[in-house]
Each structure stands twice: as structure tokens, then as C-alpha cells.
Amino acid sequence: MTDSRHRLLVASNRGPVTFRVADGGEFVARRGGGGLVTALSGLARHHAVTWISHVMGEGDEAMSDSVEGGAFEEHARGGATYRLRLVGRADRTYDRHYLEIANPLLWFLQHRLYGFGWDPTIDRATHAAWECYRSVNERIADALVDELAKATDDDGEAPFVMVHDYHTFLVPGMLRRRLEADGLPEADHPFVQFFLHIPWPDPGAWRALPRGWARDVCESLLACDVIGFQTPRDAENFLRTVHHFLGASVEFRTGAIRYMGSLTRVRTYPISVAVDEFEEHAASATVARLRNRIAAMRPQTPEGDGKLIVRVDRTDPSKNIVRGFRAYALLLEEHPELHGRVSMFCQLDPSRQDITAYIDYLAQVKAAATEVNHRFSTPTWTPLHVNLDSNFQAGVAAYVEYDVLFVNPVADGMNLVSKEGPLVNDRDGVVVLSDQAGSFNELGPHVVSVNPFDISQQAGALLEALRMPSEERRERAIALRRQVTDNDVVDWMAAQLDDITALRSGEPLVVR
Ligand code: G6P
């Protein structure tokens, strides 16, 4: 496996930190959230990284304006440094890209959250917003061209370009066109890889978009040398989609796609956790303090067998929090013997609160939580505790403390919660996991599986997890932990770099 240091040019919508200007005028950095940032933040320890991301607000904009070329050195945890370049403005164009196209349209479509009888409706405003999506992709492509020119001037060989996620679908195509227009011979083009963190649904879902948009997305992605997906199902759906929309010639066995004289490989790289970094978080004093608070929510029983169910999520409809609460309520309704012996703690990050669907969903989450407590609370027992804020450390503390980790998304690219939890849990906790999470592919044999749509089955799965004998809990917890430590984020990146190295030297790819 590759262990050398590579030069990487990473591009994504959200960067690893966002800035705000404090009262004294100094910049205060705050760690970004979500799976992509969590996974990529560990990269700087092992590779020379320049990370291009879009400004997220006025603080980022001021930071970007205060340094030459919008780029500066940032420290990753553990002392490593990387170059961060913030591009664009926090303007209306960006808002429309993020709030109207990337979220909810692409996110909802790719997680199959739409009921097609009602949504989406594509109107003039959506068409105008698509132009904003394009413009924001141009901003990132421009910065990539610029950074490539700088890096190539320095020592001749271009770094690998890695473009991430659904906000930037059009970037690879724009990049290629720009390099062609600059007259760069094909042989000198950088190696370009795209990685998609979220699901790629079947061609039928993409038909909801105007045909030209779906074709543009597919064509742009086929400007890459490699496209990485989280699971084989996503990869297969992609092959079917480019065949459907572009008539590209696809080989399902090898993942090779031939289109307009170019060859693109589709590969599967399940993303994972930065193990060392995560273990450091779990061992921190802040987490220890929060842990005591969370442990106090576990009911005290004379036998000492009180149990704590935990969930850690963004308040996103794909995460299925409302059905999760209904399943818990059903469990309590059917099993009065659990009253006062089990509680649930939820650390929920109120996500994307500028988007109506997310505002509505958060309201539904709150109402469903209130209903559970209203129905079942007693003077000495609160069945459900909900902490609504983006407190990363409280999430980690909850991971350490769970007896049962409840992860029931209706669709999820990977779901890092289901990997982070078992890595640091201290109590041989059981994971109850949706069979629609990408991580189910790897963790399936060691979890209690759930159908995210079936509330009664979820209630049964929670019961099974709560009653599981200690030896079985232990065996499963060890297996889950081993699965994560044996396949961490360093392995995830190494697999991609091995493939790049093999493809550049004409060697066959390792079968995965
Ligand atoms: C998912 C996506 C990321 C995104 C994150 C948080 O993990 O794959 O690209 O950054 O959610 O969402 P946000 O809209 O806050 O960036």
C-alpha cells in the first residue's frame, strides 16, 4: 500500500474551518461539521495538501481578503499544516447555489427524499439558480487552474486533483475545458479524481432534473480519470445513469466507462474515520466532563442495569429522526417494564436552517420528542433527552457512553456516526443500523439491522439490542471496532492513491 507523501489539490464546497471576526478584530476559527470535513481533516498529517473551498460567510470573506491570493497556512490537529484557499464571495449567487440547487434539490434527489407527486417543482427560479450553481463551480474551477499553474511552476509535476461532493459536480468538466483552452497537451493534464460522499441514485431519480442538467453533470464527471463512490450500489447506479443519459459505453465488471474518446474508471472507496485523531478527542478533558453529564441520564436502577440509547445526527430528513422517536415510543408503549430502566440521549446538530424543508423538519423533530416525554415521563424519569446544538464534543462523549447507538437513516452515503461510535465506545455498546446506510456494507454482520421505514421492526431491534447478552455485545463491539481500525481514513486515501499510481504507470488495478 502507498505510504509516500503526495501533493494533493483538494476542492470542496465546505472547508475544514470557518472564521468569524471577534470584537477585537482578530479571526476566530471554528471547525466545520459533516462527514466530508471530518474525513478530509486528517489528510494533512500524511500528505502535502492545498485545500480549496468556498467562503461560507462574512468572516471567511474577510479572512480571504486579508491574505494574498486568499490563501494561508492552517494547522491541522497534531501539528501538521496545509494550505487553505478560500474562494468566492458570500453573495446571492452562492446562496442560490447552496440553498436552492445543492440543498435541497440535489441532496433530496440523491437521498430519494422527494415524493414525486409533490416535489421537486422546477420553475424559472430554479433555472436561474442552476446558473448560480454553474457560477460557483466556475469559481472553484478557476482557483484550481490557478493553483495548478503555481504548483506546476514550482517543480514541474502537477499535483493530484481531488474534487469532492455534489456541490461541485461541474468542476471537473470546467477544469478540463480550461486546460484545453490554455493549449495544455492531454498528456500534461493533471490526474483528476472526483469523490462522491452521498448516494448516487438510479437513473430514474435523475430524470426529475431537466435533461440538460443531468447530462451536464454526467459529462463533467466523465472528464475525471477516476470517480470514487462509497458503495458498489452507488457505482453501479452511476454506470447505469451515464449509459442512460449519454449512451456512454460501460463495463459493469471493471467499472470502465468509455465516452467521447476518454476512459474513466469507477471505483468504490468506503470512507472512514481518522482513528488517532478521533481517539484523542475521546480522551480529552472536555469530553470527560461532558461524558459525566451524559452518563447521569442513564436511569439508576437498584440492579445497576439502566441503559442509555444514543443518537448523534444533523437534523436532516435523511437521518430519519422522527420515525426513530416513534419507534422508541412504540417500544416504551409495548414494554412498560422498560420505564425507568432505559433513556435516550440525542445530540442533534440543527443543520441547514436557511432552508424551509430543514426548518420544518426540525420543528417535527422537536414535536415528536415532546410527545415522547409527554406520554411517558414520570416525576423520577425522563425517557428522552435532546441536546440541540452543533456540539461536536458532546457527540463524542455520547459515543463513549452509549449502550445502544441508534442509526436509522432512510439513505446515507456512508454514515460516519456508525463508525465513530464503536471506535471510542467504552461499554460494549450495540449498534442498531439502517440497511440503507453505506456503512451497512461493512458493519452489517456485527450490528442489529433495521429497515428505516418500519417503525415496529425498529422497536423490535432496539429491544433486541437492549436485551443482548453481555458476551455477544462484547464480541460484536470488538468486531465493529476492528472493522474501523483496520479500514481507517488513511486506508481510504491510500486505496485511492494506489489506484492513481497504478493507472499512471499502466499497471492493473487491484480488485476491490
Ligand atoms: C454531508 C455532505 C458534506 C457536507 C455535510 C454537512 O456530509 O456530504 O458535503 O459538508 O453533509 O452539510 P453542510 O450543508 O453543513 O455543509
Short mmCIF file of C-alpha atoms and ligand atoms in Angstrom, two decimals:
data_model
loop_
_atom_site.label_atom_id
_atom_site.label_comp_id
_atom_site.label_asym_id
_atom_site.label_seq_id
_atom_site.Cartn_x
_atom_site.Cartn_y
_atom_site.Cartn_z
CA MET A 1 0.00 0.00 0.00
CA THR A 2 1.18 3.54 -0.82
CA ASP A 3 2.88 5.20 2.12
CA SER A 4 4.65 8.05 0.37
CA ARG A 5 3.71 11.69 0.69
CA HIS A 6 1.74 13.07 -2.22
CA ARG A 7 0.87 16.58 -3.29
CA LEU A 8 -2.89 16.91 -3.29
CA LEU A 9 -5.09 19.69 -4.52
CA VAL A 10 -8.41 19.16 -2.80
CA ALA A 11 -11.54 21.11 -3.73
CA SER A 12 -14.83 21.08 -1.85
CA ASN A 13 -17.66 23.43 -1.03
CA ARG A 14 -17.17 23.49 2.73
CA GLY A 15 -13.70 23.91 4.11
CA PRO A 16 -12.28 22.47 7.32
CA VAL A 17 -12.73 25.72 9.27
CA THR A 18 -14.90 28.79 9.11
CA PHE A 19 -13.89 32.14 10.53
CA ARG A 20 -15.60 34.88 12.44
CA VAL A 21 -14.20 38.27 13.30
CA ALA A 22 -14.13 38.75 17.08
CA ASP A 23 -14.80 42.08 18.83
CA GLY A 24 -11.07 42.83 18.95
CA GLY A 25 -10.84 42.38 15.17
CA GLU A 26 -8.97 39.05 15.31
CA PHE A 27 -10.11 35.97 13.37
CA VAL A 28 -11.54 33.08 15.34
CA ALA A 29 -11.58 29.72 13.57
CA ARG A 30 -14.30 27.13 14.09
CA ARG A 31 -14.17 23.54 12.91
CA GLY A 32 -16.68 22.74 10.15
CA GLY A 33 -19.16 19.87 10.52
CA GLY A 34 -20.31 16.92 8.44
CA GLY A 35 -18.77 13.76 7.09
CA LEU A 36 -16.63 15.29 4.35
CA VAL A 37 -14.76 17.73 6.57
CA THR A 38 -14.33 15.16 9.33
CA ALA A 39 -12.80 12.70 6.92
CA LEU A 40 -10.55 15.07 5.00
CA SER A 41 -9.21 16.92 8.02
CA GLY A 42 -6.84 14.05 8.82
CA LEU A 43 -5.19 14.18 5.36
CA ALA A 44 -2.64 16.88 6.17
CA ARG A 45 -0.84 14.55 8.54
CA HIS A 46 0.19 12.34 5.68
CA HIS A 47 0.24 14.47 2.52
CA ALA A 48 1.10 17.95 1.26
CA VAL A 49 -2.38 19.38 0.90
CA THR A 50 -3.72 22.55 -0.64
CA TRP A 51 -7.43 22.74 0.09
CA ILE A 52 -9.69 24.99 -1.97
CA SER A 53 -13.11 25.69 -0.55
CA HIS A 54 -15.80 28.31 -0.88
CA VAL A 55 -16.23 31.10 1.66
CA MET A 56 -19.16 30.34 3.96
CA GLY A 57 -19.91 33.77 5.37
CA GLU A 58 -18.64 37.27 6.08
CA GLY A 59 -15.91 36.08 8.44
CA ASP A 60 -14.44 33.80 5.75
CA GLU A 61 -14.73 36.59 3.22
CA ALA A 62 -12.81 38.98 5.50
CA MET A 63 -10.19 36.30 6.16
CA SER A 64 -9.79 35.64 2.44
CA ASP A 65 -9.48 39.38 1.72
CA SER A 66 -6.85 39.81 4.41
CA VAL A 67 -4.30 37.46 2.83
CA GLU A 68 -2.65 37.49 -0.55
CA GLY A 69 -4.43 35.27 -3.09
CA GLY A 70 -7.00 34.26 -0.46
CA ALA A 71 -4.61 31.51 0.69
CA PHE A 72 -2.90 30.92 4.01
CA GLU A 73 -1.40 28.18 6.12
CA GLU A 74 -3.67 26.37 8.54
CA HIS A 75 -2.84 23.92 11.29
CA ALA A 76 -4.48 20.54 11.35
CA ARG A 77 -4.73 18.72 14.68
CA GLY A 78 -1.48 17.02 15.57
CA GLY A 79 0.67 19.91 14.30
CA ALA A 80 0.56 19.21 10.54
CA THR A 81 -0.08 22.18 8.27
CA TYR A 82 -1.86 22.61 4.97
CA ARG A 83 -2.61 25.48 2.65
CA LEU A 84 -6.18 26.68 2.66
CA ARG A 85 -7.52 28.85 -0.14
CA LEU A 86 -10.93 30.38 0.33
CA VAL A 87 -12.62 31.35 -2.92
CA GLY A 88 -15.71 33.32 -3.92
CA ARG A 89 -17.99 35.69 -2.06
CA ALA A 90 -20.79 35.04 0.41
CA ASP A 91 -23.21 36.54 -2.09
CA ARG A 92 -26.63 35.84 -3.54
CA THR A 93 -25.08 33.64 -6.25
CA TYR A 94 -23.55 31.43 -3.59
CA ASP A 95 -26.77 31.34 -1.58
CA ARG A 96 -28.76 30.19 -4.59
CA HIS A 97 -26.14 27.53 -5.39
CA TYR A 98 -26.24 26.18 -1.85
CA LEU A 99 -29.84 26.82 -0.77
CA GLU A 100 -31.70 26.07 -4.00
CA ILE A 101 -29.65 23.60 -6.03
CA ALA A 102 -27.16 21.71 -3.82
CA ASN A 103 -29.60 21.68 -0.89
CA PRO A 104 -32.36 20.73 -1.14
CA LEU A 105 -32.61 19.80 -4.85
CA LEU A 106 -29.55 17.55 -5.39
CA TRP A 107 -29.43 16.37 -1.78
CA PHE A 108 -33.12 15.44 -1.74
CA LEU A 109 -32.95 13.79 -5.15
CA GLN A 110 -29.87 11.75 -4.30
CA HIS A 111 -31.25 10.64 -0.92
CA ARG A 112 -34.61 9.91 -2.55
CA LEU A 113 -36.37 12.22 -0.13
CA TYR A 114 -38.86 13.51 -2.68
CA GLY A 115 -42.38 12.24 -3.05
CA PHE A 116 -42.59 12.83 -6.81
CA GLY A 117 -46.32 13.62 -6.66
CA TRP A 118 -45.38 16.87 -4.91
CA ASP A 119 -41.72 17.71 -5.30
CA PRO A 120 -39.47 18.86 -6.82
CA THR A 121 -41.02 21.58 -8.94
CA ILE A 122 -38.55 23.09 -11.37
CA ASP A 123 -39.58 26.58 -12.38
CA ARG A 124 -37.97 29.74 -13.77
CA ALA A 125 -36.38 30.47 -10.39
CA THR A 126 -34.81 27.00 -10.30
CA HIS A 127 -33.40 27.54 -13.78
CA ALA A 128 -31.89 30.83 -12.62
CA ALA A 129 -30.50 29.08 -9.54
CA TRP A 130 -28.88 26.45 -11.79
CA GLU A 131 -26.92 29.26 -13.43
CA CYS A 132 -25.72 30.23 -9.93
CA TYR A 133 -24.69 26.61 -9.32
CA ARG A 134 -22.68 26.84 -12.52
CA SER A 135 -21.06 30.16 -11.48
CA VAL A 136 -19.98 28.83 -8.11
CA ASN A 137 -18.49 25.77 -9.81
CA GLU A 138 -16.61 28.19 -12.13
CA ARG A 139 -15.16 29.97 -9.10
CA ILE A 140 -13.75 26.73 -7.80
CA ALA A 141 -12.53 25.61 -11.23
CA ASP A 142 -10.78 29.00 -11.70
CA ALA A 143 -8.97 28.63 -8.38
CA LEU A 144 -7.94 25.08 -9.34
CA VAL A 145 -6.49 26.28 -12.64
CA ASP A 146 -4.60 28.99 -10.78
CA GLU A 147 -3.26 26.65 -8.10
CA LEU A 148 -2.27 24.09 -10.73
CA ALA A 149 -0.29 26.71 -12.60
CA LYS A 150 1.53 27.71 -9.38
CA ALA A 151 2.23 24.15 -8.29
CA THR A 152 3.42 23.07 -11.71
CA ASP A 153 5.73 26.10 -11.98
CA ASP A 154 7.32 25.13 -8.69
CA ASP A 155 8.61 21.71 -9.67
CA GLY A 156 7.21 20.53 -12.96
CA GLU A 157 4.83 17.78 -11.92
CA ALA A 158 1.18 18.56 -11.33
CA PRO A 159 -0.40 17.53 -8.01
CA PHE A 160 -3.36 15.15 -8.00
CA VAL A 161 -6.65 16.98 -8.14
CA MET A 162 -9.41 15.66 -5.89
CA VAL A 163 -12.84 17.22 -6.19
CA HIS A 164 -15.40 16.40 -3.54
CA ASP A 165 -19.14 16.04 -3.42
CA TYR A 166 -22.36 17.16 -5.02
CA HIS A 167 -21.81 20.92 -4.71
CA THR A 168 -19.06 20.74 -7.32
CA PHE A 169 -20.34 18.29 -9.95
CA LEU A 170 -19.48 20.65 -12.82
CA VAL A 171 -15.92 21.41 -11.73
CA PRO A 172 -14.08 18.53 -13.49
CA GLY A 173 -15.62 19.37 -16.87
CA MET A 174 -14.86 23.08 -16.44
CA LEU A 175 -11.30 22.31 -15.41
CA ARG A 176 -10.69 20.13 -18.44
CA ARG A 177 -12.14 22.75 -20.81
CA ARG A 178 -9.96 25.45 -19.27
CA LEU A 179 -6.80 23.35 -19.62
CA GLU A 180 -7.69 22.52 -23.22
CA ALA A 181 -8.36 26.18 -23.99
CA ASP A 182 -4.95 27.04 -22.49
CA GLY A 183 -3.48 24.59 -25.02
CA LEU A 184 -2.13 22.16 -22.41
CA PRO A 185 -1.44 18.84 -24.17
CA GLU A 186 -3.60 15.96 -22.90
CA ALA A 187 -0.51 14.17 -21.59
CA ASP A 188 0.23 17.09 -19.24
CA HIS A 189 -3.26 17.27 -17.78
CA PRO A 190 -3.31 16.57 -14.04
CA PHE A 191 -4.84 13.37 -12.75
CA VAL A 192 -8.37 14.28 -11.69
CA GLN A 193 -10.48 12.32 -9.30
CA PHE A 194 -13.97 13.02 -8.04
CA PHE A 195 -15.30 11.51 -4.84
CA LEU A 196 -18.98 11.50 -4.02
CA HIS A 197 -19.80 11.37 -0.31
CA ILE A 198 -23.54 10.90 -0.73
CA PRO A 199 -25.62 8.29 -2.59
CA TRP A 200 -25.89 8.17 -6.37
CA PRO A 201 -29.45 7.01 -7.10
CA ASP A 202 -30.69 5.09 -10.11
CA PRO A 203 -31.25 6.88 -13.47
CA GLY A 204 -34.99 7.25 -12.76
CA ALA A 205 -34.30 9.73 -9.94
CA TRP A 206 -32.12 11.89 -12.21
CA ARG A 207 -34.97 12.14 -14.70
CA ALA A 208 -36.60 14.65 -12.35
CA LEU A 209 -33.93 17.16 -13.41
CA PRO A 210 -34.10 18.93 -16.76
CA ARG A 211 -32.38 16.52 -19.13
CA GLY A 212 -29.63 19.01 -19.99
CA TRP A 213 -28.62 19.36 -16.33
CA ALA A 214 -28.37 15.63 -15.79
CA ARG A 215 -26.32 15.32 -18.97
CA ASP A 216 -24.03 18.19 -17.88
CA VAL A 217 -23.41 16.55 -14.51
CA CYS A 218 -22.64 13.18 -16.12
CA GLU A 219 -20.42 14.69 -18.83
CA SER A 220 -18.46 16.74 -16.33
CA LEU A 221 -17.81 13.71 -14.15
CA LEU A 222 -16.59 11.77 -17.17
CA ALA A 223 -13.82 14.37 -17.53
CA CYS A 224 -12.26 12.64 -14.47
CA ASP A 225 -9.79 9.79 -14.58
CA VAL A 226 -11.44 8.13 -11.59
CA ILE A 227 -14.76 8.62 -9.83
CA GLY A 228 -14.96 7.23 -6.32
CA PHE A 229 -18.19 6.14 -4.65
CA GLN A 230 -18.96 4.93 -1.15
CA THR A 231 -20.59 1.63 -2.12
CA PRO A 232 -20.86 -0.74 -5.09
CA ARG A 233 -24.54 0.14 -5.37
CA ASP A 234 -23.72 3.83 -5.97
CA ALA A 235 -21.06 2.88 -8.51
CA GLU A 236 -23.46 0.60 -10.37
CA ASN A 237 -26.18 3.28 -10.38
CA PHE A 238 -23.68 5.72 -11.85
CA LEU A 239 -22.75 3.32 -14.65
CA ARG A 240 -26.43 2.88 -15.45
CA THR A 241 -27.01 6.64 -15.35
CA VAL A 242 -24.23 7.62 -17.76
CA HIS A 243 -25.35 4.86 -20.12
CA HIS A 244 -28.92 6.14 -19.92
CA PHE A 245 -28.22 9.86 -20.35
CA LEU A 246 -25.12 9.87 -22.55
CA GLY A 247 -25.15 6.46 -24.20
CA ALA A 248 -21.64 6.00 -22.74
CA SER A 249 -20.19 2.53 -23.13
CA VAL A 250 -19.95 0.98 -19.67
CA GLU A 251 -18.38 -2.21 -18.38
CA PHE A 252 -20.08 -3.27 -15.15
CA ARG A 253 -17.43 -5.84 -14.23
CA THR A 254 -14.45 -3.48 -14.34
CA GLY A 255 -16.17 -0.12 -13.86
CA ALA A 256 -14.62 1.24 -17.07
CA ILE A 257 -16.56 3.92 -18.98
CA ARG A 258 -15.65 4.98 -22.50
CA TYR A 259 -17.12 8.24 -23.72
CA MET A 260 -16.01 10.65 -26.47
CA GLY A 261 -12.53 9.12 -26.66
CA SER A 262 -11.82 9.18 -22.92
CA LEU A 263 -11.68 6.46 -20.33
CA THR A 264 -13.00 6.95 -16.80
CA ARG A 265 -12.79 4.34 -14.02
CA VAL A 266 -15.47 3.98 -11.42
CA ARG A 267 -14.22 2.65 -8.09
CA THR A 268 -15.58 2.10 -4.60
CA TYR A 269 -13.76 3.59 -1.59
CA PRO A 270 -15.80 3.46 1.62
CA ILE A 271 -14.79 6.48 3.66
CA SER A 272 -13.80 6.08 7.29
CA VAL A 273 -12.57 7.74 10.44
CA ALA A 274 -9.27 9.42 11.31
CA VAL A 275 -8.70 6.90 14.10
CA ASP A 276 -5.82 8.53 16.04
CA GLU A 277 -7.36 11.95 15.90
CA PHE A 278 -10.71 10.64 16.98
CA GLU A 279 -9.27 8.71 19.89
CA GLU A 280 -7.50 11.90 21.00
CA HIS A 281 -10.84 13.72 21.00
CA ALA A 282 -12.43 10.97 23.07
CA ALA A 283 -9.63 11.18 25.65
CA SER A 284 -9.85 14.98 26.07
CA ALA A 285 -10.80 16.66 29.34
CA THR A 286 -13.83 18.36 27.73
CA VAL A 287 -15.20 15.04 26.57
CA ALA A 288 -14.62 13.53 30.03
CA ARG A 289 -16.62 16.35 31.61
CA LEU A 290 -19.47 16.04 29.09
CA ARG A 291 -19.39 12.31 29.49
CA ASN A 292 -20.28 12.57 33.18
CA ARG A 293 -23.27 14.70 32.30
CA ILE A 294 -24.47 12.25 29.69
CA ALA A 295 -23.86 9.24 31.95
CA ALA A 296 -26.16 10.88 34.51
CA MET A 297 -29.03 10.47 32.02
CA ARG A 298 -28.77 6.68 32.27
CA PRO A 299 -31.51 5.62 34.73
CA GLN A 300 -30.25 4.45 38.09
CA THR A 301 -31.79 1.08 38.95
CA PRO A 302 -31.26 -0.98 42.13
CA GLU A 303 -29.66 -3.68 39.94
CA GLY A 304 -27.42 -1.14 38.18
CA ASP A 305 -28.68 -2.28 34.80
CA GLY A 306 -30.08 1.02 33.46
CA LYS A 307 -29.45 1.52 29.74
CA LEU A 308 -28.77 4.54 27.56
CA ILE A 309 -29.72 4.67 23.89
CA VAL A 310 -27.86 7.38 21.96
CA ARG A 311 -28.24 9.04 18.60
CA VAL A 312 -25.95 11.68 17.08
CA ASP A 313 -27.11 13.36 13.88
CA ARG A 314 -27.64 16.51 11.91
CA THR A 315 -31.36 17.33 11.83
CA ASP A 316 -31.70 16.21 8.24
CA PRO A 317 -34.78 14.39 6.90
CA SER A 318 -32.46 11.70 5.52
CA LYS A 319 -31.46 10.86 9.10
CA ASN A 320 -34.99 9.71 9.93
CA ILE A 321 -35.13 11.13 13.43
CA VAL A 322 -38.92 11.41 13.63
CA ARG A 323 -39.54 7.76 12.74
CA GLY A 324 -36.79 6.92 15.22
CA PHE A 325 -38.70 8.68 18.03
CA ARG A 326 -41.90 6.92 17.03
CA ALA A 327 -40.10 3.57 17.17
CA TYR A 328 -38.80 4.41 20.66
CA ALA A 329 -42.31 5.43 21.75
CA LEU A 330 -43.68 2.13 20.45
CA LEU A 331 -41.01 0.26 22.40
CA LEU A 332 -42.00 2.08 25.60
CA GLU A 333 -45.68 1.52 24.91
CA GLU A 334 -45.28 -2.21 24.40
CA HIS A 335 -42.72 -2.71 27.18
CA PRO A 336 -43.75 -0.91 30.35
CA GLU A 337 -41.10 -2.92 32.19
CA LEU A 338 -38.52 -0.66 30.49
CA HIS A 339 -39.94 2.50 32.05
CA GLY A 340 -37.38 3.95 34.41
CA ARG A 341 -34.78 1.49 33.15
CA VAL A 342 -33.92 2.98 29.77
CA SER A 343 -33.43 6.53 28.46
CA MET A 344 -32.47 8.01 25.13
CA PHE A 345 -30.00 10.87 24.62
CA CYS A 346 -29.86 12.66 21.26
CA GLN A 347 -27.12 15.08 20.27
CA LEU A 348 -28.66 16.83 17.26
CA ASP A 349 -26.97 19.47 15.14
CA PRO A 350 -29.64 21.85 13.71
CA SER A 351 -28.48 21.71 10.12
CA ARG A 352 -29.18 23.97 7.10
CA GLN A 353 -31.63 26.21 8.90
CA ASP A 354 -31.92 28.61 5.95
CA ILE A 355 -33.88 26.00 4.01
CA THR A 356 -37.62 25.63 4.57
CA ALA A 357 -37.64 21.84 4.42
CA TYR A 358 -34.99 21.76 7.17
CA ILE A 359 -36.77 24.33 9.33
CA ASP A 360 -39.95 22.25 9.03
CA TYR A 361 -38.10 19.05 9.79
CA LEU A 362 -36.52 20.49 12.92
CA ALA A 363 -39.98 21.54 14.11
CA GLN A 364 -41.22 17.99 13.52
CA VAL A 365 -38.26 16.57 15.43
CA LYS A 366 -39.00 18.83 18.40
CA ALA A 367 -42.70 17.99 18.34
CA ALA A 368 -42.02 14.24 18.16
CA ALA A 369 -39.57 14.49 21.08
CA THR A 370 -42.04 16.47 23.18
CA GLU A 371 -44.71 13.86 22.51
CA VAL A 372 -42.49 11.04 23.77
CA ASN A 373 -41.77 12.84 27.02
CA HIS A 374 -45.36 13.97 27.38
CA ARG A 375 -46.63 10.40 27.09
CA PHE A 376 -44.09 8.57 29.22
CA SER A 377 -42.25 10.88 31.65
CA THR A 378 -42.66 10.29 35.37
CA PRO A 379 -41.55 12.54 38.24
CA THR A 380 -38.33 10.49 38.51
CA TRP A 381 -37.67 9.52 34.89
CA THR A 382 -37.21 11.41 31.61
CA PRO A 383 -37.31 8.95 28.73
CA LEU A 384 -35.82 11.29 26.11
CA HIS A 385 -33.12 13.97 26.41
CA VAL A 386 -32.45 16.10 23.35
CA ASN A 387 -29.49 18.43 23.03
CA LEU A 388 -30.00 20.68 20.01
CA ASP A 389 -26.70 22.34 19.12
CA SER A 390 -23.66 21.70 16.99
CA ASN A 391 -21.54 20.44 19.87
CA PHE A 392 -19.04 18.03 18.35
CA GLN A 393 -17.54 17.10 21.71
CA ALA A 394 -20.91 16.25 23.24
CA GLY A 395 -21.41 13.86 20.31
CA VAL A 396 -18.08 12.19 21.05
CA ALA A 397 -18.96 11.95 24.76
CA ALA A 398 -22.25 10.31 23.81
CA TYR A 399 -20.36 7.78 21.68
CA VAL A 400 -18.27 6.77 24.68
CA GLU A 401 -21.33 6.31 26.86
CA TYR A 402 -23.90 4.52 24.73
CA ASP A 403 -25.31 1.08 25.50
CA VAL A 404 -27.18 1.21 22.20
CA LEU A 405 -26.33 3.51 19.27
CA PHE A 406 -29.37 4.11 17.09
CA VAL A 407 -28.58 4.98 13.44
CA ASN A 408 -31.61 4.65 11.16
CA PRO A 409 -31.20 6.88 8.04
CA VAL A 410 -33.55 6.37 5.08
CA ALA A 411 -30.50 6.87 2.84
CA ASP A 412 -26.91 7.76 3.65
CA GLY A 413 -23.71 7.83 1.61
CA MET A 414 -21.67 6.26 4.41
CA ASN A 415 -22.73 7.47 7.88
CA LEU A 416 -19.61 8.12 9.91
CA VAL A 417 -21.54 8.08 13.20
CA SER A 418 -21.85 4.31 12.87
CA LYS A 419 -18.05 4.05 12.58
CA GLU A 420 -17.01 6.75 15.06
CA GLY A 421 -19.25 5.39 17.84
CA PRO A 422 -17.87 1.85 18.07
CA LEU A 423 -14.32 3.19 17.80
CA VAL A 424 -14.48 5.02 21.13
CA ASN A 425 -17.38 3.39 22.99
CA ASP A 426 -16.49 2.13 26.45
CA ARG A 427 -19.45 -0.08 27.31
CA ASP A 428 -19.60 -2.84 24.68
CA GLY A 429 -22.49 -0.90 23.18
CA VAL A 430 -24.66 -2.39 20.45
CA VAL A 431 -25.15 -0.59 17.12
CA VAL A 432 -28.65 -0.61 15.61
CA LEU A 433 -28.07 0.32 11.97
CA SER A 434 -30.23 1.01 8.94
CA ASP A 435 -29.65 -1.27 5.99
CA GLN A 436 -29.77 1.89 3.85
CA ALA A 437 -26.59 3.40 5.32
CA GLY A 438 -23.48 2.95 3.17
CA SER A 439 -21.65 1.65 6.25
CA PHE A 440 -24.06 -1.30 6.41
CA ASN A 441 -21.94 -2.97 3.71
CA GLU A 442 -19.01 -3.21 6.10
CA LEU A 443 -20.66 -3.27 9.52
CA GLY A 444 -23.75 -5.34 8.69
CA PRO A 445 -22.63 -8.65 10.25
CA HIS A 446 -21.94 -7.01 13.62
CA VAL A 447 -24.98 -4.77 14.05
CA VAL A 448 -28.69 -5.22 14.66
CA SER A 449 -30.11 -4.17 11.32
CA VAL A 450 -33.20 -2.06 10.76
CA ASN A 451 -35.48 -1.19 7.91
CA PRO A 452 -35.70 2.60 8.32
CA PHE A 453 -39.31 2.73 7.15
CA ASP A 454 -40.64 0.06 9.51
CA ILE A 455 -41.24 1.53 12.94
CA SER A 456 -42.36 -1.73 14.53
CA GLN A 457 -39.29 -3.55 13.31
CA GLN A 458 -37.10 -0.73 14.68
CA ALA A 459 -38.80 -1.02 18.08
CA GLY A 460 -38.03 -4.76 18.00
CA ALA A 461 -34.41 -4.11 17.04
CA LEU A 462 -33.99 -1.67 19.95
CA LEU A 463 -35.40 -4.30 22.30
CA GLU A 464 -33.05 -6.95 20.92
CA ALA A 465 -30.09 -4.60 21.40
CA LEU A 466 -31.14 -3.71 24.96
CA ARG A 467 -31.52 -7.37 25.90
CA MET A 468 -28.45 -8.72 24.16
CA PRO A 469 -26.34 -10.91 26.45
CA SER A 470 -23.08 -9.31 27.55
CA GLU A 471 -20.84 -11.82 25.80
CA GLU A 472 -22.50 -11.22 22.44
CA ARG A 473 -22.37 -7.47 22.98
CA ARG A 474 -18.68 -7.71 23.65
CA GLU A 475 -17.94 -9.85 20.60
CA ARG A 476 -19.84 -7.51 18.34
CA ALA A 477 -18.27 -4.39 19.81
CA ILE A 478 -14.78 -5.82 19.29
CA ALA A 479 -15.60 -6.80 15.70
CA LEU A 480 -17.01 -3.35 14.93
CA ARG A 481 -14.00 -1.62 16.38
CA ARG A 482 -11.65 -3.87 14.47
CA GLN A 483 -13.50 -3.20 11.21
CA VAL A 484 -12.99 0.55 11.71
CA THR A 485 -9.36 0.46 12.87
CA ASP A 486 -8.42 -1.95 10.05
CA ASN A 487 -10.05 0.34 7.47
CA ASP A 488 -9.50 3.90 8.61
CA VAL A 489 -9.35 7.15 6.69
CA VAL A 490 -5.66 6.66 5.97
CA ASP A 491 -6.51 3.35 4.25
CA TRP A 492 -9.34 5.11 2.38
CA MET A 493 -6.93 7.65 0.95
CA ALA A 494 -4.17 5.09 0.40
CA ALA A 495 -6.53 2.96 -1.72
CA GLN A 496 -7.23 5.98 -3.92
CA LEU A 497 -3.56 6.90 -4.22
CA ASP A 498 -2.64 3.29 -5.01
CA ASP A 499 -5.15 3.36 -7.85
CA ILE A 500 -3.84 6.68 -9.14
CA THR A 501 -0.26 5.42 -9.03
CA ALA A 502 -1.22 2.17 -10.79
CA LEU A 503 -3.20 3.95 -13.50
CA ARG A 504 -0.42 6.44 -14.16
CA SER A 505 2.14 3.69 -14.56
CA GLY A 506 -0.19 1.49 -16.65
CA GLU A 507 -0.41 -1.27 -14.02
CA PRO A 508 -3.62 -3.21 -13.47
CA LEU A 509 -5.85 -2.03 -10.64
CA VAL A 510 -6.16 -4.11 -7.51
CA VAL A 511 -9.57 -5.82 -7.40
CA ARG A 512 -11.77 -4.23 -4.70
C1 G6P B 1 -22.62 15.77 4.22
C2 G6P B 1 -22.06 16.16 2.86
C3 G6P B 1 -20.97 17.21 3.02
C4 G6P B 1 -21.49 18.37 3.83
C5 G6P B 1 -22.05 17.87 5.18
C6 G6P B 1 -22.63 18.98 6.06
O1 G6P B 1 -21.67 15.09 4.96
O2 G6P B 1 -21.57 15.04 2.18
O3 G6P B 1 -20.55 17.67 1.76
O4 G6P B 1 -20.48 19.32 4.06
O5 G6P B 1 -23.05 16.91 4.92
O6 G6P B 1 -23.56 19.71 5.38
P1 G6P B 1 -23.38 21.28 5.15
O7 G6P B 1 -24.53 21.64 4.27
O8 G6P B 1 -23.48 21.86 6.52
O9 G6P B 1 -22.05 21.51 4.52
#
